[in-house]
Coordinates of C-alpha atoms and ligand atoms in Angstrom, one line a residue:
X3 CA 0.0 0.0 0.0
X4 CA 1.4 3.4 -1.0
X5 CA -1.1 6.0 0.0
X6 CA 1.3 8.9 -0.6
X7 CA 2.0 7.9 -4.2
X8 CA -1.8 7.6 -4.7
X9 CA -2.4 11.1 -3.3
X10 CA 0.3 12.6 -5.5
X11 CA -1.3 11.0 -8.6
X12 CA -4.8 12.0 -7.5
X13 CA -3.7 15.6 -6.9
X14 CA -2.2 15.7 -10.4
X15 CA -5.5 14.5 -11.8
X16 CA -8.0 16.5 -9.6
X17 CA -6.0 19.6 -8.7
X18 CA -7.8 21.5 -6.0
X19 CA -10.6 19.0 -5.9
X20 CA -8.3 16.8 -3.8
X21 CA -8.3 18.4 -0.4
X22 CA -5.9 17.7 2.5
X23 CA -7.1 20.6 4.6
X24 CA -7.4 19.8 8.3
X25 CA -11.0 20.9 8.5
X26 CA -12.0 18.8 5.5
X27 CA -10.2 15.7 7.0
X28 CA -11.8 16.2 10.4
X29 CA -15.3 16.8 8.9
X30 CA -15.0 13.5 6.9
X31 CA -13.7 11.6 9.9
X32 CA -16.5 12.5 12.3
X33 CA -19.8 10.8 13.0
X34 CA -23.0 11.6 14.8
X35 CA -22.5 8.9 17.4
X36 CA -19.9 7.4 19.8
X37 CA -17.3 6.2 17.3
X38 CA -13.9 8.0 17.7
X39 CA -12.8 10.3 14.9
X40 CA -11.0 8.5 12.1
X41 CA -10.1 10.9 9.3
X42 CA -8.9 10.0 5.9
X43 CA -5.6 11.2 4.4
X44 CA -7.4 13.2 1.7
X45 CA -10.9 14.1 0.4
X46 CA -11.6 13.9 -3.3
X47 CA -14.6 15.7 -4.9
X48 CA -15.4 13.9 -8.2
X49 CA -17.8 15.4 -10.7
X50 CA -18.4 12.6 -13.2
X51 CA -18.5 8.8 -13.4
X52 CA -15.4 8.9 -15.6
X53 CA -13.5 10.7 -12.8
X54 CA -14.6 8.2 -10.2
X55 CA -13.4 5.4 -12.5
X56 CA -10.0 7.1 -13.0
X57 CA -9.7 7.6 -9.2
X58 CA -10.4 3.9 -8.6
X59 CA -7.8 3.0 -11.2
X60 CA -5.2 5.2 -9.5
X61 CA -6.1 3.9 -6.0
X62 CA -6.0 0.2 -7.2
X63 CA -2.5 0.8 -8.7
X64 CA -1.2 2.1 -5.3
X65 CA -3.4 0.0 -3.0
X66 CA -5.0 3.1 -1.5
X67 CA -8.3 2.7 0.5
X68 CA -11.4 4.5 -0.9
X69 CA -14.4 5.5 1.3
X70 CA -17.5 6.8 -0.4
X71 CA -19.3 9.7 1.4
X72 CA -22.8 11.1 1.0
X73 CA -23.6 13.4 3.9
X74 CA -22.0 11.4 6.7
X75 CA -25.2 10.9 8.7
X76 CA -24.8 7.1 9.0
X77 CA -24.7 5.9 12.6
X78 CA -22.4 2.8 12.8
X79 CA -19.0 4.3 12.0
X80 CA -19.6 3.5 8.3
X81 CA -17.4 6.3 6.9
X82 CA -14.5 6.0 9.4
X83 CA -11.2 5.8 7.5
X84 CA -9.9 2.9 9.6
X85 CA -7.0 2.3 7.3
X86 CA -6.6 5.9 6.1
X87 CA -6.9 6.6 2.3
X88 CA -9.2 8.8 0.3
X89 CA -12.7 9.8 1.1
X90 CA -14.8 10.3 -2.1
X91 CA -17.3 13.1 -1.3
X92 CA -20.1 12.5 -3.8
X93 CA -21.8 15.8 -3.0
X94 CA -20.8 17.4 -6.4
X95 CA -22.6 14.7 -8.3
X96 CA -25.9 16.1 -7.4
X97 CA -28.0 16.4 -10.5
X98 CA -31.5 15.0 -11.1
X99 CA -30.9 13.6 -14.6
X100 CA -34.2 12.4 -16.1
X101 CA -37.7 12.4 -14.7
X102 CA -40.0 9.9 -16.5
X103 CA -43.3 10.9 -15.1
X104 CA -45.3 8.5 -17.3
X105 CA -43.3 5.5 -16.0
X106 CA -43.0 7.0 -12.5
X107 CA -39.2 6.7 -12.3
X108 CA -36.3 9.1 -12.1
X109 CA -32.5 8.9 -12.8
X110 CA -30.3 10.8 -10.3
X111 CA -26.7 11.2 -9.4
X112 CA -25.7 9.8 -6.0
X113 CA -25.2 13.2 -4.3
X114 CA -28.8 14.3 -4.7
X115 CA -30.4 14.5 -1.3
X116 CA -33.9 13.1 -0.7
X117 CA -35.3 16.6 0.1
X118 CA -33.7 18.1 -3.1
X119 CA -35.3 15.3 -5.2
X120 CA -38.7 15.9 -3.7
X121 CA -38.4 19.6 -4.3
X122 CA -37.7 18.9 -8.0
X123 CA -40.6 16.4 -8.2
X124 CA -43.2 18.7 -6.6
X125 CA -44.7 19.9 -9.8
X126 CA -45.0 16.4 -11.3
X127 CA -47.6 15.0 -8.8
X128 CA -45.0 12.3 -7.9
X129 CA -42.7 11.9 -4.9
X130 CA -39.9 9.7 -3.5
X131 CA -41.2 8.3 -0.2
X132 CA -38.1 7.0 1.6
X133 CA -37.5 9.3 4.6
X134 CA -34.7 8.4 7.1
X135 CA -35.2 11.7 8.8
X136 CA -31.7 13.1 8.1
X137 CA -31.5 14.8 4.7
X138 CA -29.2 12.1 3.4
X139 CA -28.0 11.5 -0.1
X140 CA -29.7 8.9 -2.3
X141 CA -26.3 7.2 -2.9
X142 CA -25.8 6.9 0.9
X143 CA -29.4 5.8 1.4
X144 CA -29.0 3.0 -1.2
X145 CA -25.6 2.0 0.2
X146 CA -27.1 1.6 3.7
X147 CA -30.5 0.2 2.4
X148 CA -32.1 3.0 4.4
X149 CA -35.7 3.2 5.4
X150 CA -37.4 5.3 8.1
X151 CA -40.8 6.6 8.9
X152 CA -42.6 5.7 5.6
X153 CA -41.3 2.1 5.2
X154 CA -44.4 0.7 6.7
X155 CA -46.3 1.7 3.5
X156 CA -43.7 2.2 0.8
X157 CA -40.9 -0.3 1.7
X158 CA -37.2 0.5 2.0
X159 CA -34.5 1.5 -0.5
X160 CA -34.4 -2.2 -1.4
X161 CA -38.0 -1.8 -2.9
X162 CA -37.4 1.5 -4.5
X163 CA -34.1 1.2 -6.5
X164 CA -34.7 -0.1 -10.0
X165 CA -31.2 0.2 -11.4
X166 CA -27.7 1.4 -10.6
X167 CA -24.5 2.5 -12.3
X168 CA -21.5 1.4 -10.2
X169 CA -17.8 1.9 -10.5
X170 CA -16.0 -1.3 -9.4
X171 CA -12.7 -1.5 -7.4
X172 CA -10.7 -1.8 -10.7
X173 CA -12.4 1.2 -12.3
X174 CA -14.8 -0.8 -14.5
X175 CA -18.2 0.9 -14.9
X176 CA -21.2 -1.4 -14.8
X177 CA -25.0 -1.0 -15.0
X178 CA -27.3 -3.2 -13.0
X179 CA -31.0 -3.5 -13.7
X180 CA -33.2 -1.6 -16.1
X181 CA -36.3 0.7 -15.9
X182 CA -38.6 -2.3 -16.2
X183 CA -40.7 -2.9 -13.1
X184 CA -39.6 -6.6 -13.0
X185 CA -37.0 -8.8 -14.5
X186 CA -35.9 -12.4 -14.4
X187 CA -32.6 -11.7 -16.1
X188 CA -30.0 -13.3 -13.9
X189 CA -28.5 -12.5 -10.6
X190 CA -29.9 -9.4 -9.0
X191 CA -26.8 -7.2 -8.8
X192 CA -28.9 -4.1 -8.0
X193 CA -30.0 -5.8 -4.7
X194 CA -26.3 -6.8 -4.1
X195 CA -25.1 -3.2 -4.2
X196 CA -28.1 -1.8 -2.2
X197 CA -26.9 -2.3 1.4
X198 CA -23.3 -2.9 0.5
X199 CA -22.1 0.2 2.4
X200 CA -19.5 1.2 -0.1
X201 CA -17.6 -2.1 0.2
X202 CA -18.3 -3.5 -3.3
X203 CA -18.4 -0.4 -5.6
X204 CA -19.1 3.3 -5.8
X205 CA -22.7 4.1 -6.9
X206 CA -22.5 6.8 -9.5
X207 CA -26.1 6.8 -10.7
X208 CA -29.5 5.5 -9.5
X209 CA -32.8 4.9 -11.2
X210 CA -35.5 5.2 -8.5
X211 CA -39.2 4.2 -8.4
X212 CA -41.6 7.1 -7.7
X213 CA -45.0 7.2 -6.2
X214 CA -48.1 9.4 -6.9
X215 CA -48.6 12.2 -4.3
X216 CA -51.7 11.0 -2.3
X217 CA -54.9 12.9 -2.9
X218 CA -55.5 13.2 0.8
X219 CA -53.1 13.0 3.7
X220 CA -53.9 13.2 7.4
X221 CA -51.5 13.0 10.3
X222 CA -51.9 12.9 14.0
X223 CA -50.9 11.8 17.5
X224 CA -52.4 9.8 20.3
X225 CA -51.2 9.3 23.9
X226 CA -51.5 6.1 25.9
X227 CA -51.5 5.4 29.6
X228 CA -48.7 2.9 29.2
X229 CA -46.4 1.6 26.5
X230 CA -48.2 -1.8 26.3
X231 CA -51.3 0.0 25.0
X232 CA -49.3 1.8 22.3
X233 CA -47.4 -1.2 21.1
X234 CA -50.4 -3.5 21.2
X235 CA -52.4 -0.9 19.1
X236 CA -49.5 -1.0 16.5
X237 CA -49.6 -4.8 16.4
X238 CA -53.3 -4.9 15.9
X239 CA -53.2 -2.2 13.2
X240 CA -50.6 -4.1 11.2
X241 CA -52.3 -7.5 11.7
X242 CA -55.6 -5.9 10.4
X243 CA -53.9 -4.7 7.3
X244 CA -54.8 -1.0 8.0
X245 CA -52.6 0.9 5.4
X246 CA -50.9 3.5 7.6
X247 CA -48.2 5.5 5.8
X248 CA -46.3 6.2 9.0
X249 CA -46.6 4.8 12.5
X250 CA -44.0 6.0 15.0
X251 CA -43.6 5.4 18.7
X252 CA -42.2 7.8 21.3
X253 CA -41.9 6.8 24.9
X254 CA -42.7 9.1 27.7
X255 CA -39.1 10.4 28.0
X256 CA -38.9 11.1 24.3
X257 CA -42.2 13.0 24.5
X258 CA -40.7 15.1 27.4
X259 CA -37.6 15.7 25.4
X260 CA -39.4 17.0 22.3
X261 CA -41.6 19.2 24.5
X262 CA -38.5 20.8 25.9
X263 CA -36.6 21.0 22.6
X264 CA -39.4 22.0 20.1
X265 CA -41.8 23.8 22.4
X266 CA -44.5 21.0 22.0
X267 CA -47.0 20.2 24.7
X268 CA -47.4 16.5 24.6
X269 CA -48.6 14.8 27.8
X270 CA -45.5 13.0 29.2
X271 CA -46.9 9.6 28.2
X272 CA -46.1 7.1 25.4
X273 CA -47.3 8.3 22.0
X274 CA -48.0 7.0 18.6
X275 CA -47.6 9.4 15.7
X276 CA -49.3 8.4 12.5
X277 CA -50.1 9.4 8.9
X278 CA -52.7 8.2 6.5
X279 CA -52.5 8.5 2.7
X280 CA -55.3 7.9 0.1
X281 CA -58.5 9.5 -1.2
X282 CA -60.5 11.8 1.2
X283 CA -63.0 8.9 1.8
X284 CA -60.4 6.2 2.4
X285 CA -58.4 8.4 4.7
X286 CA -61.5 9.3 6.8
X287 CA -62.5 5.6 6.9
X288 CA -59.0 4.4 7.9
X289 CA -58.8 7.1 10.6
X290 CA -62.1 5.9 12.0
X291 CA -60.8 2.3 12.2
X292 CA -57.5 3.4 13.6
X293 CA -59.4 5.5 16.2
X294 CA -61.4 2.4 17.3
X295 CA -58.2 0.4 17.7
X296 CA -56.3 2.9 19.8
X297 CA -59.4 3.5 22.0
X298 CA -59.6 -0.2 22.6
X299 CA -55.9 -0.1 23.8
X300 CA -56.4 2.7 26.3
X301 CA -55.8 5.9 24.3
X302 CA -58.3 8.6 25.1
X303 CA -58.6 9.3 21.4
X304 CA -56.4 11.1 18.9
X305 CA -55.9 14.5 17.4
X306 CA -55.4 14.6 13.7
X307 CA -55.2 17.2 11.0
X308 CA -55.1 17.4 7.2
X309 CA -53.4 20.8 7.2
X310 CA -50.0 20.7 5.6
X311 CA -48.5 23.1 8.3
X312 CA -49.6 20.8 11.1
X313 CA -48.1 17.8 9.4
X314 CA -44.8 19.6 8.7
X315 CA -44.6 20.6 12.4
X316 CA -45.3 17.1 13.6
X317 CA -42.7 15.4 11.3
X318 CA -40.1 18.1 11.9
X319 CA -40.5 17.4 15.6
X320 CA -40.2 13.7 15.0
X321 CA -37.1 14.1 12.8
X322 CA -35.5 16.3 15.5
X323 CA -36.3 13.8 18.3
X324 CA -32.7 12.5 18.2
X325 CA -31.3 16.0 18.9
X326 CA -34.0 16.6 21.5
X327 CA -33.0 13.5 23.3
X328 CA -29.3 14.5 23.1
X329 CA -30.2 17.8 24.6
X330 CA -31.5 16.0 27.7
X331 CA -27.9 15.6 28.8
X332 CA -25.7 18.4 27.5
X333 CA -22.3 17.2 26.4
X334 CA -23.4 13.5 26.1
X335 CA -22.6 11.3 23.2
X336 CA -25.2 8.8 22.0
X337 CA -25.1 5.1 21.3
X338 CA -28.0 4.5 19.0
X339 CA -29.4 1.0 18.9
X340 CA -31.5 -0.3 16.0
X341 CA -33.2 -3.7 16.3
X342 CA -36.1 -5.0 14.3
X343 CA -38.3 -8.0 15.2
X344 CA -41.3 -9.7 13.7
X345 CA -44.4 -7.6 14.6
X346 CA -45.8 -10.3 17.0
X347 CA -42.7 -10.1 19.1
X348 CA -42.6 -6.3 19.3
X349 CA -44.2 -5.9 22.7
X350 CA -41.9 -8.4 24.3
X351 CA -38.8 -6.8 22.7
X352 CA -39.8 -3.3 23.9
X353 CA -40.8 -4.5 27.4
X354 CA -37.5 -6.4 28.0
X355 CA -35.5 -3.5 26.6
X356 CA -37.1 -1.0 28.8
X357 CA -36.5 -3.1 31.9
X358 CA -32.9 -3.7 30.9
X359 CA -32.2 0.1 30.4
X360 CA -33.9 0.8 33.7
X361 CA -31.5 -1.7 35.5
X362 CA -28.5 -0.2 33.7
X363 CA -29.0 3.3 35.3
X364 CA -28.5 5.0 31.9
X365 CA -30.9 7.4 30.3
X366 CA -32.1 5.6 27.1
X367 CA -35.3 6.9 25.7
X368 CA -37.0 4.6 23.2
X369 CA -38.6 5.6 19.9
X370 CA -39.0 4.0 16.5
X371 CA -40.7 2.9 13.4
X372 CA -42.8 0.4 15.2
X373 CA -45.1 -0.4 12.3
X374 CA -42.1 -2.3 10.9
X375 CA -41.2 -3.9 14.3
X376 CA -38.1 -1.5 14.3
X377 CA -37.1 0.6 17.3
X378 CA -34.2 2.5 18.7
X379 CA -33.0 3.2 22.3
X380 CA -30.8 6.3 22.3
X381 CA -28.4 5.6 25.1
X382 CA -26.8 8.8 26.5
X383 CA -23.3 8.5 27.8
X384 CA -20.7 10.9 29.3
X385 CA -17.8 10.6 26.9
X386 CA -15.4 11.2 29.8
X387 CA -16.7 8.1 31.7
X388 CA -15.6 4.9 30.0
X389 CA -17.7 2.8 32.5
X390 CA -20.8 4.5 31.0
X391 CA -19.8 3.6 27.5
X392 CA -19.2 0.0 28.6
X393 CA -22.6 -0.2 30.2
X394 CA -24.2 1.2 27.0
X395 CA -22.4 -1.3 24.9
X396 CA -23.6 -4.1 27.2
X397 CA -27.2 -2.9 26.9
X398 CA -26.9 -2.6 23.1
X399 CA -25.3 -6.1 23.0
X400 CA -28.2 -7.6 24.9
X401 CA -30.7 -5.8 22.6
X402 CA -29.2 -7.5 19.6
X403 CA -29.1 -10.9 21.3
X404 CA -32.7 -10.5 22.2
X405 CA -33.7 -9.4 18.7
X406 CA -31.9 -12.4 17.2
X407 CA -33.5 -14.8 19.7
X408 CA -36.9 -13.4 18.7
X409 CA -36.3 -14.0 15.0
X410 CA -35.2 -10.4 14.3
X411 CA -32.1 -8.7 13.1
X412 CA -29.1 -6.8 14.6
X413 CA -30.0 -3.7 12.5
X414 CA -33.3 -2.8 11.0
X415 CA -32.1 0.2 8.9
X416 CA -28.8 1.8 10.1
X417 CA -26.6 -0.9 8.7
X418 CA -23.5 -2.8 9.8
X419 CA -20.5 -0.4 9.5
X420 CA -18.1 -1.0 12.4
X421 CA -20.8 -1.3 15.1
X422 CA -22.7 -4.4 14.0
X423 CA -19.9 -6.5 12.4
X424 CA -19.5 -8.7 15.4
X425 CA -23.1 -9.9 15.1
X426 CA -23.0 -10.9 11.4
X427 CA -21.7 -14.4 11.9
X428 CA -24.5 -15.1 14.4
X429 CA -27.2 -13.6 12.2
X430 CA -26.1 -15.1 8.9
X431 CA -24.1 -18.2 9.8
X432 CA -22.2 -19.4 6.7
X433 CA -23.9 -16.7 4.7
X434 CA -21.5 -14.2 6.2
X435 CA -18.5 -16.1 4.8
X436 CA -20.3 -16.1 1.4
X437 CA -20.5 -12.3 1.7
X438 CA -16.8 -12.3 2.3
X439 CA -16.3 -14.4 -0.9
X440 CA -18.3 -11.9 -2.9
X441 CA -16.2 -9.1 -1.5
X442 CA -13.0 -11.0 -2.4
X443 CA -14.3 -11.5 -5.9
X444 CA -15.2 -7.9 -6.5
X445 CA -12.5 -6.1 -4.4
X446 CA -9.6 -8.5 -4.0
X447 CA -7.3 -5.8 -2.8
X448 CA -9.8 -4.7 -0.1
X449 CA -9.7 -1.1 -1.3
X450 CA -13.4 -0.2 -0.8
X451 CA -14.3 0.9 2.7
X452 CA -12.0 -1.6 4.3
X453 CA -12.8 -2.9 7.8
X454 CA -16.6 -2.6 7.4
X455 CA -19.4 -5.1 7.1
X456 CA -17.6 -8.2 5.8
X457 CA -15.0 -10.6 7.1
Ligands
FAD510 C1 -30.9 12.1 13.3 C2 -30.8 10.9 12.4 C3 -31.8 10.1 12.1 C4 -31.7 9.0 11.3 N1 -32.8 8.2 11.0 C5 -32.7 7.2 10.2 C6 -33.8 6.4 9.8 O1 -34.9 6.7 10.3 N2 -33.7 5.4 8.9 C7 -32.5 5.1 8.4 O2 -32.4 4.2 7.5 N3 -31.4 5.8 8.7 C8 -31.5 6.8 9.6 N4 -30.3 7.5 9.9 C9 -29.0 7.1 9.4 C10 -28.6 7.8 8.0 O3 -29.3 9.0 7.8 C11 -28.7 6.8 6.9 O4 -27.9 5.7 7.1 C12 -28.4 7.4 5.5 O5 -28.8 6.4 4.6 C13 -27.0 7.7 5.3 O6 -26.9 8.5 4.1 P1 -25.6 9.5 3.9 O7 -25.8 10.2 2.6 O8 -25.4 10.4 5.1 O9 -24.5 8.5 3.8 P2 -23.0 8.4 4.5 O10 -23.2 8.4 6.0 O11 -22.2 9.5 3.9 O12 -22.5 7.0 4.0 C14 -23.2 5.8 4.5 C15 -22.5 4.6 3.9 O13 -22.8 4.6 2.5 C16 -21.6 4.6 1.7 N5 -21.8 5.4 0.6 C17 -22.2 6.7 0.6 N6 -22.4 7.2 -0.7 C18 -22.1 6.1 -1.5 C19 -22.0 5.9 -2.9 N7 -22.3 6.9 -3.8 N8 -21.6 4.7 -3.4 C20 -21.3 3.7 -2.5 N9 -21.4 3.8 -1.2 C21 -21.7 5.0 -0.7 C22 -20.5 5.1 2.7 O14 -19.3 4.6 2.3 C23 -21.0 4.6 4.0 O15 -20.6 3.2 4.2 C24 -30.4 8.7 10.8 C25 -29.3 9.5 11.0 C26 -29.5 10.6 11.8 C27 -28.3 11.5 12.1

């Protein structure tokens, strides 16, 4: 490995678009959570697929690691440069290339953010539904197989990426998939790269599935006396097949946190936040049925609104819940957990997790996309106290063990990165070794985001 020779060659090729400034390195070595800063040796800003291909050829020649970067909002140390090398900031490849309204699809560059895409789509009557809260890039979202609040209705990135253009470790450019809605043409390489976290190739273009903007949308909140009521209402809603577009849980501490942070006035009780999409009649009918379910589970009824301003306030508050919870303990870092279990096991998973956190003595509010069986505890730790971090890691470890025992997964949506690698053998058995063989075949020099995801 000769990183310096690679950087000299990259500088000759990219000029000022190869940065070694301290602030750039530090920004690209940071993460939102508890992982230590691991900056790269340089940051490159490619503008075309051909440039990404040339960068990969140079890095392959010199054995220099390459870490793709979208907006750096991933939560498991995904973008840490554990072996140094070059971070490829894809932010300048940020054009929406082709909107095909008749076929309800769009071709974009990987640095387009989900909010920018939806702003461009506004006049078409279409939208891209996947919403991980953070204004992440579509390349980063595909690479982590992201989902978020709307997955209960629209699926995850897995369901909404039709095709990709990918630059491989040796600089070859391939296309996976087509604009057809289905295909039986061989191995599904699109699915292989979605969720590969930058370890198999650099995504340089995506073709995404779009959805019609619903004619009517209503959103609202309901409070419950205890978390059992809220979780059981979710389970019954899903089992009855009621098509909610979002169904989010906030426990009583999370509700108190958003009150303090966003000036809301929720009762300090467990809440469900929900949204319904459809025609005015279907939304009214679904709201009525949902109202009956939550009342049966001890909610004193719900408030809902079809005013766009009210919806915006509600979801902005939900998206800021992570920062509201962080603000509960100024100076704290977070360890964010992310388990997902079959819906019938959700109540047990939440109950046991709450009891475990209570025993640990840490603050760890719980919230999540419970309609999918996915929830997070945000464990707040004092970075100056290693014993607190050890306690948080032990809680997180037991959550994963619990999830796997209940038929669930170590990570519902955040991905593997550095944080969940140790659970892959247990979750996948020999399948994890097969992932390693795929990595070996596509990236034999281990250039692409080394140290992450695979053995
Ligand atoms: C407050 C908050 C809330 C969040 N809520 C959710 C949530 O509800 N659901 C959810 O799924 N996630 C959530 N996340 C996590 C995060 O937003 C997602 O993981 C997101 O998909 C990361 O996108 P990014 O553009 O920031 O990618 P980055 O963090 O920059 O990169 C993520 C990974 O993708 C790789 N990558 C990036 N671009 C490319 C590319 N072009 N080609 C190949 N690999 C690439 C990187 O190497 C890295 O491994 C949340 C994060 C925060 C901070």
